[in-house]
CSV table of C-alpha atoms in Angstrom, one decimal:
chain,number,residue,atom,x,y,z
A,203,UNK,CA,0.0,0.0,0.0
A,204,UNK,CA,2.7,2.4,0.0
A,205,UNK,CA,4.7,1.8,-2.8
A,206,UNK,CA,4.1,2.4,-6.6
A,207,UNK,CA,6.8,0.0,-8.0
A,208,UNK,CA,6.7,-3.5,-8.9
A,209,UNK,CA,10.0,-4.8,-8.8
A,210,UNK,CA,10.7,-3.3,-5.3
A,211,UNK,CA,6.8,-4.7,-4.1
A,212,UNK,CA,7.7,-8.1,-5.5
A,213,UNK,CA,11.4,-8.2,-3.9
A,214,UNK,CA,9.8,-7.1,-0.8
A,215,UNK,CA,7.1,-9.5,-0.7
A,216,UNK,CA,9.7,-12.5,-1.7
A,217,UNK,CA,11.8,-11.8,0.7
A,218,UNK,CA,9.5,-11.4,3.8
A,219,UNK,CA,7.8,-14.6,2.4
A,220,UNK,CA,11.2,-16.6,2.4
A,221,UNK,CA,12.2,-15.7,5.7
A,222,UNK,CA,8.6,-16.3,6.9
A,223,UNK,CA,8.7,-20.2,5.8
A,224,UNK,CA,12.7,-20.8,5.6
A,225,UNK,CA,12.6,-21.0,1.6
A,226,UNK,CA,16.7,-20.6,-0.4
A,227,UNK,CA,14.4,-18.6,-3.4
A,228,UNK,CA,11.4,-17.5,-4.6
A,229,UNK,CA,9.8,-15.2,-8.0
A,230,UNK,CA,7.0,-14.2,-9.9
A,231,UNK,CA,5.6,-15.7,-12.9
A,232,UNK,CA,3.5,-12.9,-14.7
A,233,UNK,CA,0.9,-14.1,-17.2
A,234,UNK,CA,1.0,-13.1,-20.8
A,235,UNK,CA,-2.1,-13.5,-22.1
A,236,UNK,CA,-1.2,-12.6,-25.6
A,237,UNK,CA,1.6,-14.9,-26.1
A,238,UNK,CA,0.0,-17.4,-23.3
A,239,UNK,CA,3.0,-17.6,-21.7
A,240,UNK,CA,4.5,-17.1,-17.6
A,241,UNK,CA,7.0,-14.1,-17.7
A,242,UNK,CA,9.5,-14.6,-15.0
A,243,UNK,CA,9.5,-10.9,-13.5
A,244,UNK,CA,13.2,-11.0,-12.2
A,245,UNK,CA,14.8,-12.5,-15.6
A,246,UNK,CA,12.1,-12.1,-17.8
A,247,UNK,CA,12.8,-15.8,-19.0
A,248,UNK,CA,9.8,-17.4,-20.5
A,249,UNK,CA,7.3,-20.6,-20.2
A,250,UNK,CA,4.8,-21.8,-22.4
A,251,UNK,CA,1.5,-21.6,-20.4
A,252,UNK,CA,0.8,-25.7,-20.0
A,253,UNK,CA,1.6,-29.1,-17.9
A,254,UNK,CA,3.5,-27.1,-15.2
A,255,UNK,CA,2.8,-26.3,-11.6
A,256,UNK,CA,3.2,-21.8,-11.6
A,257,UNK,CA,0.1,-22.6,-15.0
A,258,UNK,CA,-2.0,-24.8,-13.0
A,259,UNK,CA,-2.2,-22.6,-10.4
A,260,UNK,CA,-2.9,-19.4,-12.2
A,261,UNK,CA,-5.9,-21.5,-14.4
A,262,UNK,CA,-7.0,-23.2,-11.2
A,263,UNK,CA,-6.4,-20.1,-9.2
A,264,UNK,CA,-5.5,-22.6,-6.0
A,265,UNK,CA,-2.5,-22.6,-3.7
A,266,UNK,CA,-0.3,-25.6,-4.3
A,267,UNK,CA,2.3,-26.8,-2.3
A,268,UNK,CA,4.8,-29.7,-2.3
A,269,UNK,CA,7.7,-30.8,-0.1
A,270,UNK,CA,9.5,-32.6,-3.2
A,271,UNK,CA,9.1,-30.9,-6.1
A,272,UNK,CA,11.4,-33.6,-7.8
A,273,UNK,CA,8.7,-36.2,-7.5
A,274,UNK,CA,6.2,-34.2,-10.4
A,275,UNK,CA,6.8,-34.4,-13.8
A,276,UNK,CA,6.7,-30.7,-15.6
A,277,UNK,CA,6.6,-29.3,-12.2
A,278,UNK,CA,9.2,-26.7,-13.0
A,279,UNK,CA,10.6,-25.0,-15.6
A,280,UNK,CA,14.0,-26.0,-18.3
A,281,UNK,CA,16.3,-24.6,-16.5
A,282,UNK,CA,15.9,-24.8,-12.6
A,283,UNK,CA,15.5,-28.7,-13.5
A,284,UNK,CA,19.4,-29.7,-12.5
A,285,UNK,CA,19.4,-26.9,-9.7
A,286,UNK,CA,18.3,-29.7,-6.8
A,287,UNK,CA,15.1,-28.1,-5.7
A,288,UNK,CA,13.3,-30.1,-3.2
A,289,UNK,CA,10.3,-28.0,-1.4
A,290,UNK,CA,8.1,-26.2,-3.6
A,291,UNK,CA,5.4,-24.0,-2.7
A,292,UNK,CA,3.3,-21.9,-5.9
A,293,UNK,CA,0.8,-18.9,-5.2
A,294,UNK,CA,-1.7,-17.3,-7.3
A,295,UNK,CA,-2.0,-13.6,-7.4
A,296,UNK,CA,-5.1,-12.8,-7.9
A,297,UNK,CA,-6.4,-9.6,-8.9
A,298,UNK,CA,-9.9,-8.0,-9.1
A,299,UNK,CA,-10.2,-9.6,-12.4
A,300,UNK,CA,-8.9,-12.4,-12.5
A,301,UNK,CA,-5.2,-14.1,-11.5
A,302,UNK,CA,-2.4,-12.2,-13.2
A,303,UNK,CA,0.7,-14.5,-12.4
A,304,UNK,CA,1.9,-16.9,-9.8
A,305,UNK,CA,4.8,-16.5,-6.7
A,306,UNK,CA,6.9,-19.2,-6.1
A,307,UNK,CA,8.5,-20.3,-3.2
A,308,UNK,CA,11.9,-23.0,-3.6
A,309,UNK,CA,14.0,-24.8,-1.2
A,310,UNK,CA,16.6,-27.4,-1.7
A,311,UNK,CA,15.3,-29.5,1.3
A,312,UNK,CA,12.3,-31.0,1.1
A,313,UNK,CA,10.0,-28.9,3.5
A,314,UNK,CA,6.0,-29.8,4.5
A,315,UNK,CA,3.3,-26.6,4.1
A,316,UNK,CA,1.3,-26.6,7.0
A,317,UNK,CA,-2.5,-25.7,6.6
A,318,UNK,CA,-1.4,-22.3,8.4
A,319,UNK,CA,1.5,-21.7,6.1
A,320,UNK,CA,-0.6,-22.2,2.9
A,321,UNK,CA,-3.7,-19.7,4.6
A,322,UNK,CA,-1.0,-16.7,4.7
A,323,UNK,CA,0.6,-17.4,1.6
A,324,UNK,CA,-2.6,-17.5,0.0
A,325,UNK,CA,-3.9,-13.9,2.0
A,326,UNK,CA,-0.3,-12.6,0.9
A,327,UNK,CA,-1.0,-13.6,-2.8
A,328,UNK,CA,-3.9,-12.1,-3.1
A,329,UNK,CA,-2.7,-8.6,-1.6
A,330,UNK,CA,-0.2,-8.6,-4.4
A,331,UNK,CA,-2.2,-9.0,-6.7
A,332,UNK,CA,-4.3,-6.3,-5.9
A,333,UNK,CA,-1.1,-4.1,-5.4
A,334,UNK,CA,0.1,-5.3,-8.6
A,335,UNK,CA,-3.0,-4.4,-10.2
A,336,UNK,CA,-2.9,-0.9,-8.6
A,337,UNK,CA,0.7,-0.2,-9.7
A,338,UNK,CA,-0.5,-1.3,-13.6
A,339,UNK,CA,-3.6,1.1,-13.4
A,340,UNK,CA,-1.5,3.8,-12.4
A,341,UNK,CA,1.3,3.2,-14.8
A,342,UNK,CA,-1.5,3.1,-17.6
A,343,UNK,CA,-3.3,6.2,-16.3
A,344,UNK,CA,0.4,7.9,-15.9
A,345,UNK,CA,0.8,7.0,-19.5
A,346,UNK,CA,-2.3,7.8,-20.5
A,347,UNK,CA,-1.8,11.6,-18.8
A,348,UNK,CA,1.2,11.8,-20.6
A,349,UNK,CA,0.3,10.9,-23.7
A,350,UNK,CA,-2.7,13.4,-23.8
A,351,UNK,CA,-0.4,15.9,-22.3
A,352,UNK,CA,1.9,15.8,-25.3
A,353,UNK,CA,-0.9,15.6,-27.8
A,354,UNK,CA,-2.8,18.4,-26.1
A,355,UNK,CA,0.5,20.6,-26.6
A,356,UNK,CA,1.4,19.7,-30.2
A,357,UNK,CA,-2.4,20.5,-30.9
A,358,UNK,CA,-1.4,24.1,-29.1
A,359,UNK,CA,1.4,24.6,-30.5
A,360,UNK,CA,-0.3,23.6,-34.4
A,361,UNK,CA,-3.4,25.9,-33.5
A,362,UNK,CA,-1.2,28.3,-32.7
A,363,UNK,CA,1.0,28.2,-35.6
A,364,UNK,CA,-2.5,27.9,-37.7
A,365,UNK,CA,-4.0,30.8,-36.3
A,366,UNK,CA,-0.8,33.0,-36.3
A,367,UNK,CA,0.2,31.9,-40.0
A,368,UNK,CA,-4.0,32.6,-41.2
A,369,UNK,CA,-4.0,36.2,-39.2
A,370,UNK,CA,-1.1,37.3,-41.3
A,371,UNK,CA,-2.5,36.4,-45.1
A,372,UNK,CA,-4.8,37.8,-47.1
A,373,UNK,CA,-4.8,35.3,-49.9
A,374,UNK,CA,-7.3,32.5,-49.3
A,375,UNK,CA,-5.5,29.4,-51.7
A,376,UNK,CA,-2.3,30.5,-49.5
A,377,UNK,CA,-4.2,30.3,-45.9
A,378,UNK,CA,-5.8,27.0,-47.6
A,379,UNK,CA,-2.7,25.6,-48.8
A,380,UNK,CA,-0.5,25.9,-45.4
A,381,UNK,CA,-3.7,24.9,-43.0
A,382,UNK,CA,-3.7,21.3,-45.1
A,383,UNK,CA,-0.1,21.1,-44.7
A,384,UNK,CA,0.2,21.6,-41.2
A,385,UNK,CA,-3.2,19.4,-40.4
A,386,UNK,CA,-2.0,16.4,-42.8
A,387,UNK,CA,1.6,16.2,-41.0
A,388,UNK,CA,0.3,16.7,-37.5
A,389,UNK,CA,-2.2,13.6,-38.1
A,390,UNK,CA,0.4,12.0,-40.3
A,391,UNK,CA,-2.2,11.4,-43.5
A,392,UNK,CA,-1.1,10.4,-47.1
A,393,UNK,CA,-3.4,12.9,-48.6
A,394,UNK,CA,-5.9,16.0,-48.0
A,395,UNK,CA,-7.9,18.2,-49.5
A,396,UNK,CA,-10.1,20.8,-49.0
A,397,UNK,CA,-13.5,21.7,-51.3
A,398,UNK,CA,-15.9,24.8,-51.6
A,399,UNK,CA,-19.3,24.8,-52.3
A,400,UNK,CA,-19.7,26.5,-55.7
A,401,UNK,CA,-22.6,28.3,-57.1
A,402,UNK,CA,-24.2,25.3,-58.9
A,403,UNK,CA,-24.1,23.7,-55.2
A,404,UNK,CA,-21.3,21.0,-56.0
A,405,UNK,CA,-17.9,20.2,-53.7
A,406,UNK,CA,-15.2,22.0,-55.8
A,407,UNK,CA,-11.7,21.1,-54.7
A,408,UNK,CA,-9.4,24.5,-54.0
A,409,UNK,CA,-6.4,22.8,-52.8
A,410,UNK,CA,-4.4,19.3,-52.2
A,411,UNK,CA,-1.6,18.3,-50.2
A,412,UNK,CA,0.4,15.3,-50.0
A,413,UNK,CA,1.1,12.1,-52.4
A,414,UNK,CA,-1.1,12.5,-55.6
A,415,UNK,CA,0.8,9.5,-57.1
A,416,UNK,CA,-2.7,7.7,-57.6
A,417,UNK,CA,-3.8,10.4,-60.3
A,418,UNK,CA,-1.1,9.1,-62.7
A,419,UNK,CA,-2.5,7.9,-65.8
A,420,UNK,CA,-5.3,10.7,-65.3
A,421,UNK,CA,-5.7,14.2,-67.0
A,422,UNK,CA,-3.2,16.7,-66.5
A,423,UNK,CA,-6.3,19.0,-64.6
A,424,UNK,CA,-8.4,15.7,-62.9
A,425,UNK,CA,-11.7,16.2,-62.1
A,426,UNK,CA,-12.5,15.1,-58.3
A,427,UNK,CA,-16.6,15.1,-59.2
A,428,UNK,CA,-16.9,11.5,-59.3
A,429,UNK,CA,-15.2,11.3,-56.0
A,430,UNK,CA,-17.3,13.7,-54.3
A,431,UNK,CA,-20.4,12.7,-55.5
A,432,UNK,CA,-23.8,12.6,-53.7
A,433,UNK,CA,-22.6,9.4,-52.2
A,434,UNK,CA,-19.0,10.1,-50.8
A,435,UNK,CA,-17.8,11.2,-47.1
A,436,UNK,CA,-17.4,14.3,-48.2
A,437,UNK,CA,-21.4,15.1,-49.1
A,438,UNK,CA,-22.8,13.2,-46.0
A,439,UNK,CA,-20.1,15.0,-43.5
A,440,UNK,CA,-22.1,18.2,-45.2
A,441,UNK,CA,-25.5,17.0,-44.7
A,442,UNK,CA,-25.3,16.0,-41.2
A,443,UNK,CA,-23.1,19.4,-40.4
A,444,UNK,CA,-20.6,16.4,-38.4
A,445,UNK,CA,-17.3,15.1,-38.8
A,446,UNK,CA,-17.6,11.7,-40.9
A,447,UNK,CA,-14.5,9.0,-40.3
A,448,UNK,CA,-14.3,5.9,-41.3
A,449,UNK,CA,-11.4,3.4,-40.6
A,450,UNK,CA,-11.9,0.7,-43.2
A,451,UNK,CA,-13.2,2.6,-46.3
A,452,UNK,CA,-13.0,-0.7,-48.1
A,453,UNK,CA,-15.7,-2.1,-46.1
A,454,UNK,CA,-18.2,0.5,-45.9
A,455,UNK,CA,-20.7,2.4,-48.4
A,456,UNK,CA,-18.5,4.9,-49.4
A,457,UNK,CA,-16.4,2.2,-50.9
A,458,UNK,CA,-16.8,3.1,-54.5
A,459,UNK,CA,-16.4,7.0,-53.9
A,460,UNK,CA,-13.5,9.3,-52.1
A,461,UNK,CA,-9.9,9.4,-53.3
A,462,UNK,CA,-8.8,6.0,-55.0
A,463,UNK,CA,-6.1,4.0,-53.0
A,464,UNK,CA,-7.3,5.2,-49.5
A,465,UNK,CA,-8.3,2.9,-46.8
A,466,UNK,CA,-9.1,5.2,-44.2
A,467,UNK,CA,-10.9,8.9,-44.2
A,468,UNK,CA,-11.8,11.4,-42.3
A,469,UNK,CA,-14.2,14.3,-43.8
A,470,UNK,CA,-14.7,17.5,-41.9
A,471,UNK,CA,-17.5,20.3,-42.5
A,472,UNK,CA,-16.9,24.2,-42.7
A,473,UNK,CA,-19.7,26.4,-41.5
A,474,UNK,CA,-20.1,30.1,-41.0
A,475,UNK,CA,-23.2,29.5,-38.9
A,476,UNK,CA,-25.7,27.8,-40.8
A,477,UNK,CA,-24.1,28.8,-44.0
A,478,UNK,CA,-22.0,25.9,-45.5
A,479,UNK,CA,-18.4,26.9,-47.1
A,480,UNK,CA,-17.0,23.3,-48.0
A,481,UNK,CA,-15.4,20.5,-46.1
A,482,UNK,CA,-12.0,19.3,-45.9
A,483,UNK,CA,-10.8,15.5,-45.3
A,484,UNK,CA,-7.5,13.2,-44.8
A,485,UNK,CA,-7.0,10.1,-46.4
A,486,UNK,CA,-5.0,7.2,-45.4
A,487,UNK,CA,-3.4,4.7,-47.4
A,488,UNK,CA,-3.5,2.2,-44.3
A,489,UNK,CA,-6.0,1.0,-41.6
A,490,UNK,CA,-6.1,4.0,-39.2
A,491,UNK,CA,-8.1,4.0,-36.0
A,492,UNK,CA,-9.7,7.7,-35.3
A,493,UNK,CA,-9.2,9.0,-31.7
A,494,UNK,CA,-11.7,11.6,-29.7
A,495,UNK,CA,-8.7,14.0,-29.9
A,496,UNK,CA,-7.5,13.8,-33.0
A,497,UNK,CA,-11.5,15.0,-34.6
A,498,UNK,CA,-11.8,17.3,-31.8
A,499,UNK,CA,-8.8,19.2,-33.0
A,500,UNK,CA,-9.9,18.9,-36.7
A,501,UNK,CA,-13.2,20.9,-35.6
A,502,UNK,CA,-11.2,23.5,-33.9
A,503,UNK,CA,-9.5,24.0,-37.3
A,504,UNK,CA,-12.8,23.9,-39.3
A,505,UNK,CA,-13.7,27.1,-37.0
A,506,UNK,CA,-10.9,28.4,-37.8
A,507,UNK,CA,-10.9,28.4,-41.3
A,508,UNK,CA,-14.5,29.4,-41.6
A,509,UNK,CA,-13.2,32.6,-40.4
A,510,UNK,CA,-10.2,32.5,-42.8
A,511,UNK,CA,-12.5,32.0,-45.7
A,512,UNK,CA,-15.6,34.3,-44.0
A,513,UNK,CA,-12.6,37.3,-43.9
A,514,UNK,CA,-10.4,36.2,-47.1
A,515,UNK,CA,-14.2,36.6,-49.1
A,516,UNK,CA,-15.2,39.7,-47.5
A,517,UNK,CA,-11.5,41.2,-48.3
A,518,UNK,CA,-12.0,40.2,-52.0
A,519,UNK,CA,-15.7,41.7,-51.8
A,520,UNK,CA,-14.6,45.3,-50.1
A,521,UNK,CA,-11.5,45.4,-53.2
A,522,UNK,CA,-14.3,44.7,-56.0
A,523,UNK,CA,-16.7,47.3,-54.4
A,524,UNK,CA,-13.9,49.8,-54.2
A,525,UNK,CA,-13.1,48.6,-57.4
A,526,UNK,CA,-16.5,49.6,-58.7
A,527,UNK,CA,-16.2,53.2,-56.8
A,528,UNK,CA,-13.4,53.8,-58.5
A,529,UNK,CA,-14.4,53.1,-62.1
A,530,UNK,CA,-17.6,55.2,-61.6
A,531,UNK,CA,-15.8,58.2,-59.6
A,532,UNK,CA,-13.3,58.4,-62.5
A,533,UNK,CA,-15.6,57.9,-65.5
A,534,UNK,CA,-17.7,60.7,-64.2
A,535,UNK,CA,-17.1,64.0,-66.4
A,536,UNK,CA,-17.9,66.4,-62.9
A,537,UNK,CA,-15.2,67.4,-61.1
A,538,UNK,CA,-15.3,65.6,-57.7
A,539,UNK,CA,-13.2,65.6,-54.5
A,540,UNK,CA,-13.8,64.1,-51.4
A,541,UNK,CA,-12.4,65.6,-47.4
A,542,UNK,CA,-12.8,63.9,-44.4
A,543,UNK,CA,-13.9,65.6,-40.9
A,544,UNK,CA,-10.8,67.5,-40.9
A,545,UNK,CA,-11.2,68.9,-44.6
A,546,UNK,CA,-8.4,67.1,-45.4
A,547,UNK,CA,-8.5,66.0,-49.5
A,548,UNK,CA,-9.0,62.0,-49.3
A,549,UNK,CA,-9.5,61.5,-53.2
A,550,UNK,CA,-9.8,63.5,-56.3
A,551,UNK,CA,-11.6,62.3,-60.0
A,552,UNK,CA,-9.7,62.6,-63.5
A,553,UNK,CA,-12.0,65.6,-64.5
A,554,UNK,CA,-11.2,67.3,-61.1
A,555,UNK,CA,-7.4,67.0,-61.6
A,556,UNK,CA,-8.3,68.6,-65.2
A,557,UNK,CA,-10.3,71.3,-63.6
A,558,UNK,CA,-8.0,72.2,-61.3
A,559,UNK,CA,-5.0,71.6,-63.5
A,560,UNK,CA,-3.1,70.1,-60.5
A,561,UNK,CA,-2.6,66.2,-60.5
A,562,UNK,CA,-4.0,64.3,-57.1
A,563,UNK,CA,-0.6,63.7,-55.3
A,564,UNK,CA,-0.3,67.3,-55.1
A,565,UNK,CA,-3.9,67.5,-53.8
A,566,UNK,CA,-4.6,64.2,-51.4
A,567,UNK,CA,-3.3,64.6,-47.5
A,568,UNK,CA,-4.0,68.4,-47.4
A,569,UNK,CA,-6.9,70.6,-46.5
A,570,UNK,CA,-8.8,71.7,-49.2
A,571,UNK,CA,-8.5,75.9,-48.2
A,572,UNK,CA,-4.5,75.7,-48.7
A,573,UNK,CA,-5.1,74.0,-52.0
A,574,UNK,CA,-8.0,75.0,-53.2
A,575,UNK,CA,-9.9,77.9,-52.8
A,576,UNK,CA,-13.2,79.4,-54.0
A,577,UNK,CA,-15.4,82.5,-54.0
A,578,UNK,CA,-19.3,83.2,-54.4
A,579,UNK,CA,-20.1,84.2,-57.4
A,580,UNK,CA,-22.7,86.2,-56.4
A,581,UNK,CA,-20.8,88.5,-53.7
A,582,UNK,CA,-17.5,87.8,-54.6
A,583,UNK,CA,-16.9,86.5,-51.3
A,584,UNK,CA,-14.2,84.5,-50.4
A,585,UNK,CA,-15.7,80.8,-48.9
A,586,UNK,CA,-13.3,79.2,-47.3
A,587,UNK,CA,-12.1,79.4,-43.7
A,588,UNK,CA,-15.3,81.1,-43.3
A,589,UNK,CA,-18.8,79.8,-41.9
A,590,UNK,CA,-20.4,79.8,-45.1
A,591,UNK,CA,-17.9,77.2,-47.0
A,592,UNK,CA,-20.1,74.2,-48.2
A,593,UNK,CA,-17.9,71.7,-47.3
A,594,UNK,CA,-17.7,72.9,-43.7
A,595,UNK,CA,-21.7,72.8,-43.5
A,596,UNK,CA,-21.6,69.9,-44.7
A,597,UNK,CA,-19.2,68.1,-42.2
A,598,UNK,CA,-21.3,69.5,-39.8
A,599,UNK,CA,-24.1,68.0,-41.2
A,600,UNK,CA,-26.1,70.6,-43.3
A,601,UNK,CA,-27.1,71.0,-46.8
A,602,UNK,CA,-25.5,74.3,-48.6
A,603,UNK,CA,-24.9,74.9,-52.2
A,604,UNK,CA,-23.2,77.8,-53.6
A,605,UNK,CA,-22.2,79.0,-57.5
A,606,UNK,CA,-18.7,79.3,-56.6
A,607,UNK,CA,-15.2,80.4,-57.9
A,608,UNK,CA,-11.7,78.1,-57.8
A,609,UNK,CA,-9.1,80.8,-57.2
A,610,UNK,CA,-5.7,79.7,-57.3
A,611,UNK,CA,-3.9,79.6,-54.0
């Protein structure tokens, strides 16, 4: 009960046990279920699980003792068969599921268990086993917490690689293109790809990454339609708005749609809220088994790339619209020039720089009254700097018109 390792348990418990009954030696035989075979715990020598006493006594689960071991056939291992062993006494260690292994007590005089003898050795058999179950459920759990612990900081560390390196483009086929590079290596996948819902509602793939040696032999430009068809992971990952993963594609209904030469899959839906953007997956060549973790982190990077995409589109949309401002502020044949709150110039037209006869690099970044300045026509007042300047009214928020003058400054 107070200690957490087995090889200094198992000495201690040997030890107290051969002093206890006057025994030269004693071990452990742990059971290997996979191999059926005893595992000696202090030289890790083997047995075939069988006709011998230490595999009786873990399939029986009983206690068995004898004061002349020489006297049963297969009653001991290969080599401890010349070694003059005489009393022999064998104890299960039984666990909460079961017996995990035997201890074994040797002498090389024949020595007679007494019904006492065999009662402790049984109790002490049993706490060791329990111990010994304890010390493997906290070495799994410590590997377990370890494990996760690293995974949880590589995902970190990715995310925050992903989110840095998407922050700082602007072009969505390069956000696209290092996102399935970083996801395929982290997961260590053959293949990915990522598709966008186009306007005649099908899965259009925008990037690849990874081996594309199974599209030899195909078109130069392949179409991936047939592969994403109304069938394939891809299309029912997007109709249930879920990740999709299978582990033996071979085996399943998608088996005659996704990326050919792939046994495993893994398809993940992009939303902007209810609105669906596309879907990336991973393939895998081999037979690979899909952990909580490893979607969970996939998810996190589908939210993050609906952003990517949601900003990268609405960067492309604001450059077309100012696009379009431009083209109509320049085709118009009125001089035009805009000031901000400050009456500072912000943009002037081709027919204002003709007007004016001053080009708009000369113009943009200073106030409009040191540039340019104008006069009523009617009272051949001079407008600006005073209250009655249009522009002024109308940064204030008031309508004023005015048949004006440019002067030259």
């Amino acid at each position: 009960s107070r200690s957490l390792d087995a090889k200094n348990t198992i000495r201690n418990v040997v030890r107290k046990l051969m002093d206890m009954v006057d025994m030269d030696d004693g071990g452990v035989f742990l059971m290997d279920r996979t191999n059926m075979a005893l595992v000696c715990y202090q030289t890790e020598n083997t047995m075939p699980f069988g006709d011998n006493i230490p595999s009786k006594v873990v399939e029986t689960g009983q206690v068995h003792a004898c004061s002349d071991i020489t006297k049963e056939a297969g009653a001991v291992p290969e080599w401890l068969i010349d070694s003059d062993i005489k009393g022999c006494c064998c104890i299960p260690l039984k666990g909460k599921e079961g017996v995990l292994g035997a201890l074994y007590l040797i002498s090389f005089e024949p020595h007679q268990f007494t019904d006492e003898e065999k009662r402790i050795l049984s109790s002490v058999g049993d706490m060791t086993g329990i111990a010994l179950e304890n010390i493997r459920l906290f070495e799994d759990m410590s590997a377990l917490y370890e494990y996760h612990h690293r995974r949880r900081k590589q995902e970190h560390n990715n995310l925050l690689r992903l989110a840095s390196g998407l922050a700082s483009v602007t072009d969505l086929k390069e956000a696209i293109d290092a996102t399935l590079n970083l996801v395929r290596d982290s997961l260590n996948a053959d293949f990915a790809c990522l598709a966008a819902i186009d306007d005649a509602d099908n899965l259009a793939v925008k990037a690849v990454a990874g081996d594309l040696t199974f599209m030899e032999g195909s078109a130069k430009t392949p179409s991936f339609s047939e592969c994403f068809g109304a069938d394939s992971i891809e299309r029912c990952a997007m109709e249930k708005k879920n990740p999709m993963y299978v582990s033996a594609l071979s085996m399943s209904r998608f088996n005659m749609t996704g990326i050919p030469g792939h046994e495993s899959a893994v398809s993940i839906p992009i939303y902007s809220g209810e609105k669906p953007l596309g879907v990336f997956s991973l393939y895998f060549k081999s037979t690979h088994e899909f952990k909580e973790e490893d979607v969970h982190f996939l998810q996190i990077v589908s939210s993050i790339l609906s952003v990517a995409i949601e900003r990268s589109e609405f960067y492309e949309k604001m450059l077309m619209e100012k696009g379009m401002a431009e083209v109509v502020f320049n085709s118009m044949s009125d001089g035009l020039y805009t000031v901000d709150t400050n009456r500072v110039i912000t943009s002037v037209n081709r027919a204002g720089e003709k007007m004016l006869g001053v080009p708009a690099e000369k113009l943009i970044g200073k106030r409009c009254m040191d540039v340019i300045m104008h006069r009523d026509v009617k009272s051949d007042e001079l407008l600006c700097g005073s209250g009655k300047c249009p522009l002024s009214c109308a940064v204030k928020g008031a309508n004023m018109s005015k048949d004006m003058d440019y002067i030259e400054p």
